[in-house]
Coordinates of C-alpha atoms in Angstrom, one line a residue:
M156 CA 37.1 -34.1 -4.9
A157 CA 33.5 -34.6 -6.2
F158 CA 32.2 -34.8 -2.6
T159 CA 33.9 -31.5 -1.7
I160 CA 32.6 -29.7 -4.8
V161 CA 29.0 -30.9 -4.1
A162 CA 29.3 -29.9 -0.4
V163 CA 30.6 -26.4 -1.4
I164 CA 27.9 -25.9 -4.0
V165 CA 25.2 -26.9 -1.4
T166 CA 26.6 -24.5 1.1
I167 CA 26.8 -21.6 -1.3
L168 CA 23.1 -22.2 -2.2
Y169 CA 22.3 -22.4 1.5
L170 CA 24.1 -19.1 2.2
A171 CA 22.1 -17.5 -0.6
V172 CA 18.9 -18.7 1.2
L173 CA 20.2 -17.2 4.4
E174 CA 20.8 -13.9 2.7
L175 CA 17.5 -13.8 1.0
S176 CA 15.8 -14.8 4.2
K177 CA 17.6 -12.0 6.1
N178 CA 19.0 -14.4 8.7
M179 CA 21.5 -13.1 11.2
I180 CA 25.2 -13.0 10.3
I181 CA 25.9 -15.7 12.8
G182 CA 23.9 -18.1 10.6
W183 CA 26.4 -17.6 7.8
V184 CA 29.3 -18.4 10.2
I185 CA 27.5 -21.6 11.4
G186 CA 26.8 -22.6 7.9
I187 CA 30.5 -22.3 6.9
V188 CA 31.6 -24.2 10.0
L189 CA 29.1 -27.0 9.2
L190 CA 30.6 -27.2 5.7
A191 CA 34.1 -27.5 7.2
A192 CA 33.0 -30.1 9.6
L193 CA 31.3 -32.1 6.9
I194 CA 34.5 -32.1 4.8
A195 CA 36.6 -33.0 7.8
V196 CA 34.4 -35.9 8.7
R197 CA 34.5 -37.1 5.1
F198 CA 38.3 -37.1 5.0
Y199 CA 38.5 -38.8 8.4
L200 CA 36.3 -41.6 7.2
K201 CA 38.3 -41.9 4.0
K202 CA 41.6 -41.9 5.9
K203 CA 40.3 -44.6 8.2
E204 CA 38.9 -46.5 5.2
Q205 CA 35.5 -46.2 6.6
N206 CA 34.0 -44.5 3.7
T207 CA 31.0 -46.7 3.4
K208 CA 27.9 -45.5 1.6
G209 CA 25.9 -45.8 4.8
K210 CA 28.1 -43.6 6.9
L211 CA 28.4 -41.1 4.1
A212 CA 24.7 -40.9 3.8
L213 CA 24.5 -40.4 7.6
C214 CA 26.9 -37.5 7.3
W215 CA 24.8 -35.8 4.6
L216 CA 21.6 -36.4 6.7
G217 CA 23.2 -34.8 9.8
F218 CA 24.5 -31.9 7.7
F219 CA 21.1 -31.1 6.2
V220 CA 19.4 -31.4 9.6
L221 CA 21.8 -29.0 11.2
L222 CA 21.4 -26.6 8.3
G223 CA 17.7 -26.6 8.8
V224 CA 18.1 -26.0 12.6
N225 CA 20.5 -23.2 11.9
L226 CA 18.0 -21.6 9.4
F227 CA 15.3 -21.6 12.0
V228 CA 17.5 -20.6 15.0
T229 CA 19.2 -17.6 13.2
S230 CA 16.0 -16.4 11.5
P231 CA 15.8 -12.5 11.4
P232 CA 14.7 -10.9 14.7
E233 CA 12.0 -8.2 14.8
K234 CA 13.4 -4.6 14.8
R235 CA 11.8 -1.3 14.2
V236 CA 12.6 0.5 11.0
P237 CA 14.8 3.6 11.5
A238 CA 13.1 6.9 10.6
V239 CA 16.1 7.9 8.4
D240 CA 18.7 5.9 6.5
N241 CA 21.8 7.6 8.0
K242 CA 23.3 5.9 11.0
N243 CA 23.5 7.8 14.3
P244 CA 21.4 10.7 13.1
E245 CA 21.3 14.0 14.9
V246 CA 18.3 14.5 17.2
T247 CA 16.0 17.5 16.6
S248 CA 15.0 20.1 19.1
V249 CA 11.9 19.3 21.2
V250 CA 8.4 19.7 19.7
H251 CA 5.3 20.0 21.8
V252 CA 2.1 18.3 20.8
N253 CA -1.1 18.0 22.8
E254 CA 0.0 14.8 24.4
G255 CA 3.5 15.8 25.4
D256 CA 7.0 16.6 24.2
L257 CA 8.8 14.7 21.5
T258 CA 11.9 14.7 19.3
G259 CA 12.7 13.4 15.9
V260 CA 15.9 12.9 13.9
Y261 CA 17.5 14.6 10.8
N262 CA 18.3 12.9 7.5
A263 CA 21.9 12.8 6.3
D264 CA 22.1 16.4 5.0
K265 CA 19.8 17.8 7.7
S266 CA 17.4 19.1 5.1
V267 CA 14.5 17.2 6.6
A268 CA 13.5 16.4 10.2
V269 CA 11.6 13.1 10.6
Y270 CA 9.3 12.4 13.5
A271 CA 8.3 8.7 13.3
G272 CA 6.0 6.6 15.5
I273 CA 3.9 9.4 17.0
P274 CA 0.7 8.0 18.6
Y275 CA -2.5 9.6 17.3
A276 CA -4.9 7.4 19.2
K277 CA -5.0 5.0 22.1
P278 CA -3.9 1.4 21.3
P279 CA -7.0 -0.3 19.9
V280 CA -6.4 -3.4 22.0
N281 CA -8.4 -5.5 24.6
E282 CA -11.6 -3.7 25.2
L283 CA -10.9 -1.1 22.5
R284 CA -10.7 -3.7 19.8
F285 CA -13.6 -3.2 17.3
K286 CA -14.3 0.3 18.7
E287 CA -14.0 3.8 17.4
P288 CA -10.5 5.2 18.0
E289 CA -10.0 7.3 21.1
D290 CA -7.6 10.3 21.6
P291 CA -4.1 9.2 22.6
E292 CA -3.0 9.3 26.2
K293 CA -0.6 12.0 27.4
W294 CA 3.0 11.1 28.3
S295 CA 5.6 12.6 30.6
G296 CA 9.2 13.3 29.6
V297 CA 10.3 13.6 26.0
K298 CA 9.3 10.8 23.6
A299 CA 12.1 9.9 21.1
C300 CA 10.3 9.5 17.8
D301 CA 13.2 8.1 15.8
E302 CA 11.7 4.7 14.5
F303 CA 8.6 3.8 12.7
A304 CA 6.0 2.0 14.8
P305 CA 5.0 -1.6 14.2
M306 CA 2.8 -2.3 11.2
A307 CA -0.8 -3.2 11.7
M308 CA -1.7 -6.9 12.3
Q309 CA -1.8 -8.6 8.9
S310 CA -0.8 -11.7 7.0
R311 CA 2.6 -11.4 5.5
N312 CA 5.0 -13.3 3.4
S313 CA 8.4 -14.6 4.5
S314 CA 11.6 -12.6 4.0
L315 CA 12.7 -15.2 1.4
Y316 CA 9.5 -14.7 -0.6
N317 CA 9.8 -10.9 -0.4
S318 CA 13.4 -11.0 -1.5
L319 CA 12.5 -13.2 -4.5
S320 CA 9.7 -10.9 -5.3
D321 CA 12.1 -8.0 -5.4
I322 CA 14.3 -9.8 -7.8
L323 CA 11.5 -11.1 -10.1
A324 CA 9.1 -8.1 -9.9
R325 CA 11.4 -5.1 -9.2
H326 CA 14.5 -6.6 -10.9
E327 CA 16.6 -5.6 -7.9
Y328 CA 18.2 -6.9 -4.8
Q329 CA 20.6 -5.0 -2.6
M330 CA 22.9 -7.2 -0.5
K331 CA 24.1 -5.3 2.5
I332 CA 25.0 -5.6 6.1
G333 CA 22.4 -4.3 8.6
D334 CA 19.1 -5.4 7.1
E335 CA 19.0 -8.7 8.9
Y336 CA 15.6 -8.1 10.6
I337 CA 11.9 -8.0 9.9
E338 CA 9.6 -5.2 10.7
P339 CA 7.5 -5.8 13.8
M340 CA 3.7 -6.2 13.7
S341 CA 1.2 -5.3 16.4
E342 CA -2.4 -4.6 17.0
D343 CA -1.1 -1.5 18.7
C344 CA -0.5 0.3 15.4
L345 CA -2.2 3.7 15.5
Y346 CA 0.9 5.9 14.9
L347 CA 1.9 8.5 12.3
N348 CA 5.0 10.0 10.9
V349 CA 5.8 13.7 10.1
F350 CA 8.4 14.9 7.6
V351 CA 9.3 18.5 8.0
P352 CA 11.7 20.7 5.9
E353 CA 14.4 22.1 8.1
G354 CA 15.1 25.8 8.4
Y355 CA 11.9 27.1 6.9
K356 CA 11.0 30.4 8.5
G357 CA 8.2 31.7 6.3
E358 CA 4.4 31.2 6.5
K359 CA 3.0 28.0 7.8
L360 CA 3.5 25.2 5.3
P361 CA 0.8 23.2 3.5
V362 CA 0.4 19.6 4.7
I363 CA -0.2 16.2 3.0
L364 CA -1.8 13.4 4.9
Y365 CA -1.0 10.2 3.0
I366 CA -3.1 7.0 3.4
H367 CA -1.2 3.8 2.3
G368 CA -2.7 1.1 0.1
G369 CA -2.7 -2.7 0.6
S370 CA -6.3 -3.7 -0.3
L371 CA -7.4 -2.8 3.2
T372 CA -5.7 -6.1 4.3
G373 CA -2.1 -5.0 4.7
G374 CA 0.5 -2.3 4.1
Q375 CA 2.5 -0.1 6.4
S376 CA 3.3 3.6 6.7
S377 CA 7.1 3.0 6.7
Y378 CA 7.2 1.7 3.1
S379 CA 10.1 3.4 1.2
E380 CA 8.2 4.3 -2.0
Y381 CA 6.1 7.0 -0.3
R382 CA 8.3 8.3 2.4
G383 CA 8.1 12.1 2.4
E384 CA 11.7 13.4 2.6
D385 CA 11.9 14.6 -1.0
L386 CA 8.5 16.3 -1.1
A387 CA 9.2 18.0 2.2
K388 CA 12.4 19.5 0.7
R389 CA 10.0 21.2 -1.8
G390 CA 8.2 23.1 0.9
V391 CA 5.4 20.9 2.3
I392 CA 4.9 18.9 5.5
F393 CA 4.3 15.2 4.7
V394 CA 2.4 13.0 7.1
S395 CA 1.8 9.3 6.7
C396 CA -0.3 7.1 9.0
A397 CA -1.0 3.5 9.8
Y398 CA -4.5 2.2 10.4
R399 CA -6.3 -1.0 11.3
V400 CA -6.6 -3.4 8.4
N401 CA -8.4 -6.7 7.6
V402 CA -10.5 -8.1 10.4
F403 CA -9.3 -5.5 12.9
G404 CA -10.3 -2.6 10.7
Y405 CA -13.4 -3.9 8.9
Y406 CA -15.1 -6.5 10.9
A407 CA -18.8 -5.8 11.4
A408 CA -21.4 -7.2 13.8
D409 CA -24.9 -6.4 15.1
D410 CA -23.8 -6.4 18.8
L411 CA -21.1 -3.8 18.0
I412 CA -23.8 -1.5 16.5
K413 CA -25.7 -1.8 19.7
E414 CA -22.7 -1.1 22.0
S415 CA -21.4 1.9 19.9
P416 CA -22.5 5.3 21.0
N417 CA -22.5 6.2 17.3
G418 CA -24.2 3.0 16.1
T419 CA -21.3 2.1 13.9
T420 CA -19.5 -1.0 12.8
G421 CA -17.3 -2.2 10.0
D422 CA -15.4 1.0 9.3
Y423 CA -12.8 1.1 12.1
G424 CA -9.9 1.5 9.6
L425 CA -11.6 4.5 8.0
L426 CA -12.3 6.0 11.4
D427 CA -8.6 5.6 12.3
Q428 CA -7.8 7.6 9.2
I429 CA -10.2 10.3 10.2
Q430 CA -8.7 10.3 13.7
A431 CA -5.3 10.8 12.2
L432 CA -6.7 13.8 10.2
K433 CA -8.1 15.1 13.4
W434 CA -4.7 14.8 15.1
V435 CA -3.0 16.6 12.3
R436 CA -5.5 19.4 12.5
N437 CA -4.9 19.8 16.2
N438 CA -1.1 19.5 16.2
I439 CA 0.6 20.2 12.9
A440 CA 1.0 23.9 13.6
N441 CA 3.6 22.9 16.2
F442 CA 5.7 21.5 13.4
G443 CA 5.3 24.6 11.2
G444 CA 2.2 23.3 9.3
D445 CA -1.0 25.1 8.3
P446 CA -4.0 23.2 9.7
D447 CA -6.2 25.0 7.3
Q448 CA -4.2 23.9 4.2
I449 CA -4.3 20.1 4.4
T450 CA -4.5 17.7 1.4
I451 CA -5.4 14.1 1.9
A452 CA -3.8 11.6 -0.5
G453 CA -3.6 7.9 -1.1
E454 CA -3.0 5.1 -3.6
S455 CA -5.0 2.0 -4.3
A456 CA -7.0 1.2 -1.2
G457 CA -5.6 4.4 0.2
S458 CA -7.2 6.2 -2.7
S459 CA -10.5 4.4 -2.0
S460 CA -10.1 5.6 1.6
V461 CA -9.5 9.2 0.4
N462 CA -12.7 8.9 -1.6
A463 CA -14.6 7.7 1.6
M464 CA -13.1 10.6 3.6
C465 CA -14.3 13.0 1.0
A466 CA -17.8 11.7 1.4
S467 CA -17.8 11.3 5.2
P468 CA -19.7 14.0 7.2
L469 CA -17.0 13.5 9.9
T470 CA -14.3 15.3 7.8
E471 CA -16.3 18.3 6.7
G472 CA -14.1 21.4 6.9
M473 CA -11.0 19.4 7.9
F474 CA -9.1 19.5 4.6
N475 CA -9.0 21.3 1.3
Y476 CA -7.8 19.1 -1.5
A477 CA -7.5 15.4 -2.4
I478 CA -5.1 13.3 -4.4
G479 CA -6.3 9.9 -5.5
E480 CA -4.2 7.3 -7.3
S481 CA -5.5 4.2 -8.9
S482 CA -8.8 3.6 -7.1
G483 CA -12.2 4.9 -5.9
I484 CA -15.6 3.8 -4.7
L485 CA -18.1 5.9 -6.6
A486 CA -19.7 3.1 -8.7
Y487 CA -23.3 2.1 -7.9
K488 CA -21.7 -1.1 -6.8
P489 CA -17.9 -0.6 -6.3
Y490 CA -15.7 -3.4 -7.6
H491 CA -13.5 -3.6 -4.6
T492 CA -12.8 -2.1 -1.1
F493 CA -16.5 -1.5 -0.5
R494 CA -19.6 -3.6 0.4
N495 CA -23.0 -3.2 1.7
I496 CA -23.7 -3.6 5.4
D497 CA -25.5 -7.0 4.9
E498 CA -22.4 -8.4 3.3
A499 CA -20.3 -7.0 6.0
L500 CA -22.4 -8.6 8.7
T501 CA -22.5 -11.9 7.0
E502 CA -18.7 -12.0 6.8
G503 CA -18.6 -11.0 10.4
N504 CA -20.7 -14.0 11.3
K505 CA -18.1 -16.2 9.5
V506 CA -15.4 -14.8 11.7
R507 CA -17.2 -15.7 14.9
D508 CA -18.1 -19.2 13.6
E509 CA -14.5 -19.7 12.5
M510 CA -13.2 -18.7 15.9
G511 CA -15.8 -20.7 17.8
V512 CA -17.4 -17.8 19.7
Q513 CA -20.9 -16.3 19.8
T514 CA -20.2 -12.6 20.5
S515 CA -17.8 -9.8 19.5
E516 CA -16.9 -9.5 23.2
E517 CA -15.7 -13.1 23.1
L518 CA -13.9 -12.3 19.9
R519 CA -12.0 -9.5 21.7
K520 CA -10.3 -12.2 23.8
I521 CA -9.0 -14.2 20.8
P522 CA -5.2 -13.5 20.4
A523 CA -4.5 -11.2 17.5
E524 CA -2.1 -13.7 16.1
K525 CA -5.0 -16.2 15.7
L526 CA -7.6 -13.7 14.7
V527 CA -5.6 -12.4 11.8
K528 CA -5.6 -15.8 10.2
T529 CA -9.4 -15.7 9.5
T530 CA -10.3 -16.8 6.1
S531 CA -13.4 -14.6 5.9
K532 CA -13.3 -11.5 3.6
Q533 CA -12.5 -8.4 5.6
N534 CA -11.2 -6.0 3.0
A535 CA -14.0 -3.5 2.4
M536 CA -15.6 -0.4 3.9
T537 CA -19.4 -0.2 4.3
V538 CA -22.3 2.2 4.9
D539 CA -22.2 2.2 8.6
G540 CA -24.5 5.1 9.2
Y541 CA -21.8 7.1 10.9
A542 CA -18.6 7.5 9.0
L543 CA -20.6 6.8 5.8
P544 CA -24.3 7.4 6.2
E545 CA -25.1 6.5 2.6
M546 CA -23.5 5.1 -0.6
P547 CA -20.7 7.5 -1.6
Y548 CA -22.1 8.1 -5.0
K549 CA -25.3 9.5 -3.4
T550 CA -23.2 12.0 -1.4
Y551 CA -21.6 13.1 -4.6
E552 CA -24.9 13.4 -6.4
R553 CA -25.9 15.8 -3.7
G554 CA -22.7 17.7 -4.0
A555 CA -22.0 17.1 -0.3
N556 CA -18.4 15.9 -0.8
H557 CA -15.6 17.9 0.6
E558 CA -12.6 18.1 -1.7
K559 CA -12.3 21.6 -3.2
A560 CA -9.9 20.4 -5.9
F561 CA -8.7 17.0 -7.0
L562 CA -5.5 15.5 -8.6
N563 CA -5.9 11.9 -9.7
G564 CA -5.1 9.3 -12.2
Y565 CA -4.2 5.8 -13.1
N566 CA -1.4 3.6 -14.7
A567 CA -1.3 1.9 -18.0
K568 CA -1.3 -1.7 -16.6
E569 CA -3.3 -1.5 -13.4
A570 CA -4.8 -5.0 -13.4
D571 CA -2.2 -7.1 -15.1
V572 CA -0.5 -8.4 -11.9
F573 CA -3.8 -9.2 -10.3
L574 CA -4.8 -11.5 -13.1
L575 CA -1.7 -13.8 -13.0
D576 CA -4.0 -16.6 -11.7
K577 CA -6.4 -16.3 -14.6
K578 CA -5.8 -18.2 -17.8
A579 CA -7.6 -16.3 -20.5
T580 CA -8.4 -17.9 -23.9
A581 CA -10.6 -17.0 -26.8
E582 CA -13.0 -19.7 -25.5
N583 CA -13.4 -18.5 -21.9
Y584 CA -12.7 -14.7 -22.4
V585 CA -16.3 -13.5 -22.4
E586 CA -17.1 -15.7 -19.4
L587 CA -14.2 -14.1 -17.4
L588 CA -15.6 -10.7 -18.3
S589 CA -19.1 -11.6 -17.3
T590 CA -17.9 -11.9 -13.7
A591 CA -17.7 -8.1 -13.6
L592 CA -20.0 -7.1 -16.4
G593 CA -22.8 -9.7 -16.5
D594 CA -24.7 -9.4 -19.8
F595 CA -22.5 -6.5 -20.9
A596 CA -19.5 -8.8 -21.3
P597 CA -20.0 -9.4 -25.1
K598 CA -20.0 -5.6 -25.7
M599 CA -16.7 -5.3 -23.9
A600 CA -15.3 -8.1 -26.0
E601 CA -16.3 -6.2 -29.1
L602 CA -14.3 -3.2 -27.9
V603 CA -11.4 -5.3 -26.6
P604 CA -11.3 -8.5 -28.8
A605 CA -9.8 -11.6 -27.3
N606 CA -6.9 -11.5 -29.8
T607 CA -5.7 -8.1 -28.6
P608 CA -1.9 -8.4 -28.2
Q609 CA -0.4 -8.7 -24.8
R610 CA 1.2 -5.6 -23.5
D611 CA 4.2 -7.6 -22.2
K612 CA 5.9 -10.6 -23.6
H613 CA 7.2 -13.2 -21.1
V614 CA 7.3 -17.0 -21.1
F615 CA 5.2 -17.1 -17.9
I616 CA 2.7 -14.5 -19.2
D617 CA 2.5 -16.3 -22.5
A618 CA 1.4 -19.4 -20.6
L619 CA -1.7 -17.6 -19.3
G620 CA -3.5 -17.8 -22.6
D621 CA -3.9 -16.0 -25.9
A622 CA -6.5 -13.6 -24.4
K623 CA -4.4 -12.5 -21.5
G624 CA -3.7 -9.1 -23.1
A625 CA -7.4 -8.4 -23.7
L626 CA -8.3 -9.4 -20.1
D627 CA -5.7 -7.1 -18.7
I628 CA -6.9 -4.1 -20.6
A629 CA -10.6 -4.7 -19.8
Y630 CA -10.0 -5.3 -16.1
S631 CA -7.6 -2.4 -15.7
A632 CA -10.5 -0.2 -16.8
I633 CA -13.2 -2.0 -14.8
W634 CA -11.4 -2.3 -11.5
F635 CA -9.3 0.9 -11.5
S636 CA -9.7 3.6 -14.1
Y637 CA -13.5 3.5 -14.2
S638 CA -13.6 4.8 -10.6
H639 CA -11.6 7.9 -11.7
Y640 CA -13.9 8.5 -14.6
L641 CA -16.8 8.6 -12.2
W642 CA -15.0 10.7 -9.6
N643 CA -14.0 13.3 -12.2
K644 CA -17.5 13.3 -13.8
Y645 CA -19.1 14.3 -10.5
L646 CA -16.5 17.0 -9.8
V647 CA -16.9 18.5 -13.3
A648 CA -20.7 18.6 -12.7
E649 CA -20.0 20.4 -9.4
G650 CA -17.7 22.9 -11.1
R651 CA -14.7 21.8 -8.9
P652 CA -11.2 21.8 -10.5
T653 CA -10.0 18.2 -11.2
Y654 CA -6.9 17.1 -13.0
E655 CA -6.4 13.6 -14.3
Y656 CA -3.1 11.8 -15.3
Y657 CA -2.3 8.7 -17.2
F658 CA 1.1 7.1 -16.1
T659 CA 2.7 5.1 -18.9
K660 CA 6.5 5.4 -18.2
D661 CA 8.5 2.2 -18.9
N662 CA 11.4 1.5 -16.6
N663 CA 13.6 -1.4 -15.4
S664 CA 11.6 -1.9 -12.2
I665 CA 7.8 -2.3 -11.8
N666 CA 7.2 -0.3 -14.9
N667 CA 3.7 1.2 -15.3
Y668 CA 1.9 -1.5 -13.4
H669 CA -0.2 -0.8 -10.3
A670 CA 1.8 1.4 -7.9
G671 CA 4.5 2.1 -10.5
E672 CA 4.0 5.8 -10.2
L673 CA 4.6 6.0 -6.4
P674 CA 8.4 6.4 -6.4
Y675 CA 8.1 9.0 -9.1
A676 CA 5.4 11.1 -7.4
Y677 CA 6.9 11.0 -3.9
G678 CA 10.6 11.3 -5.0
N679 CA 12.0 7.9 -4.0
L680 CA 13.7 6.7 -7.2
W681 CA 17.1 7.2 -5.6
R682 CA 16.4 4.3 -3.3
H683 CA 16.8 2.0 -6.2
P684 CA 20.2 2.6 -7.7
G685 CA 20.7 1.4 -11.2
L686 CA 17.0 0.8 -12.0
Y687 CA 16.0 4.3 -13.2
D688 CA 17.7 6.5 -15.8
D689 CA 17.8 10.2 -16.5
S690 CA 14.4 10.2 -18.2
D691 CA 12.9 8.7 -15.0
Y692 CA 14.5 11.2 -12.7
K693 CA 13.3 14.0 -15.0
L694 CA 9.7 12.8 -15.0
S695 CA 9.9 12.3 -11.2
D696 CA 11.0 15.9 -10.8
L697 CA 8.0 17.1 -12.9
M698 CA 5.6 14.9 -11.0
Q699 CA 6.8 16.1 -7.6
Q700 CA 6.4 19.7 -8.8
Y701 CA 2.9 19.0 -10.0
W702 CA 2.0 17.3 -6.7
V703 CA 3.5 20.1 -4.5
N704 CA 2.0 22.9 -6.6
F705 CA -1.4 21.2 -6.2
V706 CA -1.0 20.9 -2.4
K707 CA -0.1 24.5 -2.2
T708 CA -2.7 26.0 -4.5
G709 CA -5.2 23.4 -5.7
N710 CA -3.7 23.8 -9.2
P711 CA -0.7 21.6 -10.3
N712 CA 0.5 24.0 -12.9
G713 CA 3.6 26.2 -12.5
P714 CA 6.5 27.8 -14.3
G715 CA 8.5 25.4 -16.5
L716 CA 5.9 22.6 -16.4
P717 CA 3.9 21.3 -19.4
E718 CA 0.3 22.7 -19.1
W719 CA -2.0 20.3 -17.3
D720 CA -5.6 21.2 -18.3
S721 CA -8.4 20.6 -15.8
L722 CA -11.3 18.5 -16.9
S723 CA -14.5 20.0 -18.0
A724 CA -17.5 19.3 -20.2
D725 CA -15.5 20.3 -23.2
Q726 CA -12.1 19.1 -22.1
Q727 CA -11.7 15.4 -21.4
K728 CA -8.0 14.8 -22.1
L729 CA -5.6 13.5 -19.5
L730 CA -2.0 14.4 -18.8
K731 CA 0.2 11.5 -20.1
L732 CA 3.2 11.0 -17.8
D733 CA 6.0 9.5 -19.7
S734 CA 9.3 10.6 -21.3
T735 CA 7.1 13.1 -23.1
V736 CA 4.5 14.8 -20.9
E737 CA 1.5 15.8 -22.9
M738 CA -2.3 15.9 -23.0
V739 CA -3.9 12.8 -24.6
D740 CA -7.3 11.3 -25.0
D741 CA -8.4 8.8 -22.3
P742 CA -7.7 5.3 -23.9
N743 CA -10.5 3.8 -22.0
A744 CA -13.2 6.3 -22.8
E745 CA -15.3 3.9 -24.9
L746 CA -14.9 1.1 -22.3
Y747 CA -16.5 3.2 -19.7
K748 CA -19.7 3.4 -21.7
V749 CA -20.0 -0.4 -21.4
I750 CA -19.3 -0.4 -17.7
D751 CA -21.8 2.4 -17.3
G752 CA -24.4 0.2 -18.9
H753 CA -23.7 -2.7 -16.5
Q754 CA -23.7 -0.4 -13.5
E755 CA -27.1 1.0 -14.4
T756 CA -28.6 -2.5 -14.3
V757 CA -27.0 -2.9 -10.9
K758 CA -28.5 0.3 -9.6
E759 CA -31.9 -0.6 -10.9
T760 CA -31.9 -3.9 -8.9
R761 CA -30.7 -2.4 -5.6

């Protein structure tokens, strides 16, 4: 009996691993059959009085070996993510774009048509690797755009890891039939998705072009938290795009500068985003959109990219407004997603050395699956002389940036999850601050003392030291909200409308950490049943109204909404987004003065 109980427990745990790993259903069947076979063999040996320890151990060994083989053989296949959640969706009528005809599919209630996986550039493969994007090729017939295209080449975790992350970080896991697959990944990744409200017959609709985050090393346009169905229902067209990331998007080399007709290198991902904007300008009218009423939006590295697009001379006159969430690159020396060209070229040298080649032409022959494993740092834009002719702050100092109005902000706990590998104590706290602030670290420590309480209490977090709470607060300002302080400061000086938020809403999911605002602003709370309550849905409704009003008019305010005051020399309050929505003082205002001091020393030495 004890043997059978142990075998059943082992099998149940194994089936749980199969589920979390998204293995095919046949793997479950094989696992159960193996359990039955093990028990049968065990009783056979017992009946024949051959139940020696050696034979029993051999049975267990065979059992575990076969379980391992089954886990590998029935691992989830690659499958494109459907454009909509409803099965067998109705196909839309044909839409014509410059490259050919295409169709999309309708969501369940036919309120939104989704056109997924539309090519906006030629595949950047073979001789087009490490080159500026080119216009897409024309096609014949009608292209069915009913699935999201593969994500860009990137390092990614296993399905088991992702499932455990959902459980531990988001506090959710949905066990269901039909999700036994993984999203494909390809160097051929330059595609976009269009979400269009159905049945709209009025004037052409304003458009949002959304740039996803992912530290410029990963991410995909199919991610559920910023799909555009709900915003589209409110009278806008939502477009999301993929772009080259990591070494494929930000590798730089001298020989590439020489071969480029524009003398550029290191900003291929940014150029992809600009190419997507160009495609939207040229084609969105065919979907009912207004090419002269485009807002570019993004979160995290996507927000940094929006900042770069606002500063790029290549996008002048191509959009009206901008939305930036949780990042920017306007510091004299940005803390992330940006580097100078010398740093970019140095890291490019490391790629070639690592791959055992001398030239970028040779690097083009390296398989993408091998190249993506480079250990060099390829997660930052640069001043390439083409997409970005100068440091972005210099463009803003000249008032040559393009956004006519700006909606932006940050979350309460931006840096917390990025510091889980740092043990902060009273003894090493100033040293940890000095990495970002140099000699100004002691001044930051005076404003945020080491004994500042942690903002979350958890056994794991407690183990990270008694100064963990202070480090989280300081770095949330340094890495994230400081960039918004600068961005708004420039726009106020230029007399351009700018509206800043501060997201603090607690919830049962990822709370108000980095990216916590996304499902609220883009209307995707419903994808997480049981995790959000009425107060969350009420806030999401307000945020969506603010976002849509801004996209339509450059002003987020409207009937029934708490007043959101724009920033000015005399008005420096932010809109706090919580169960109560109200204007509040910026909690990091004093911290910015310290960061300013350090940045001034950086500027003086450049």
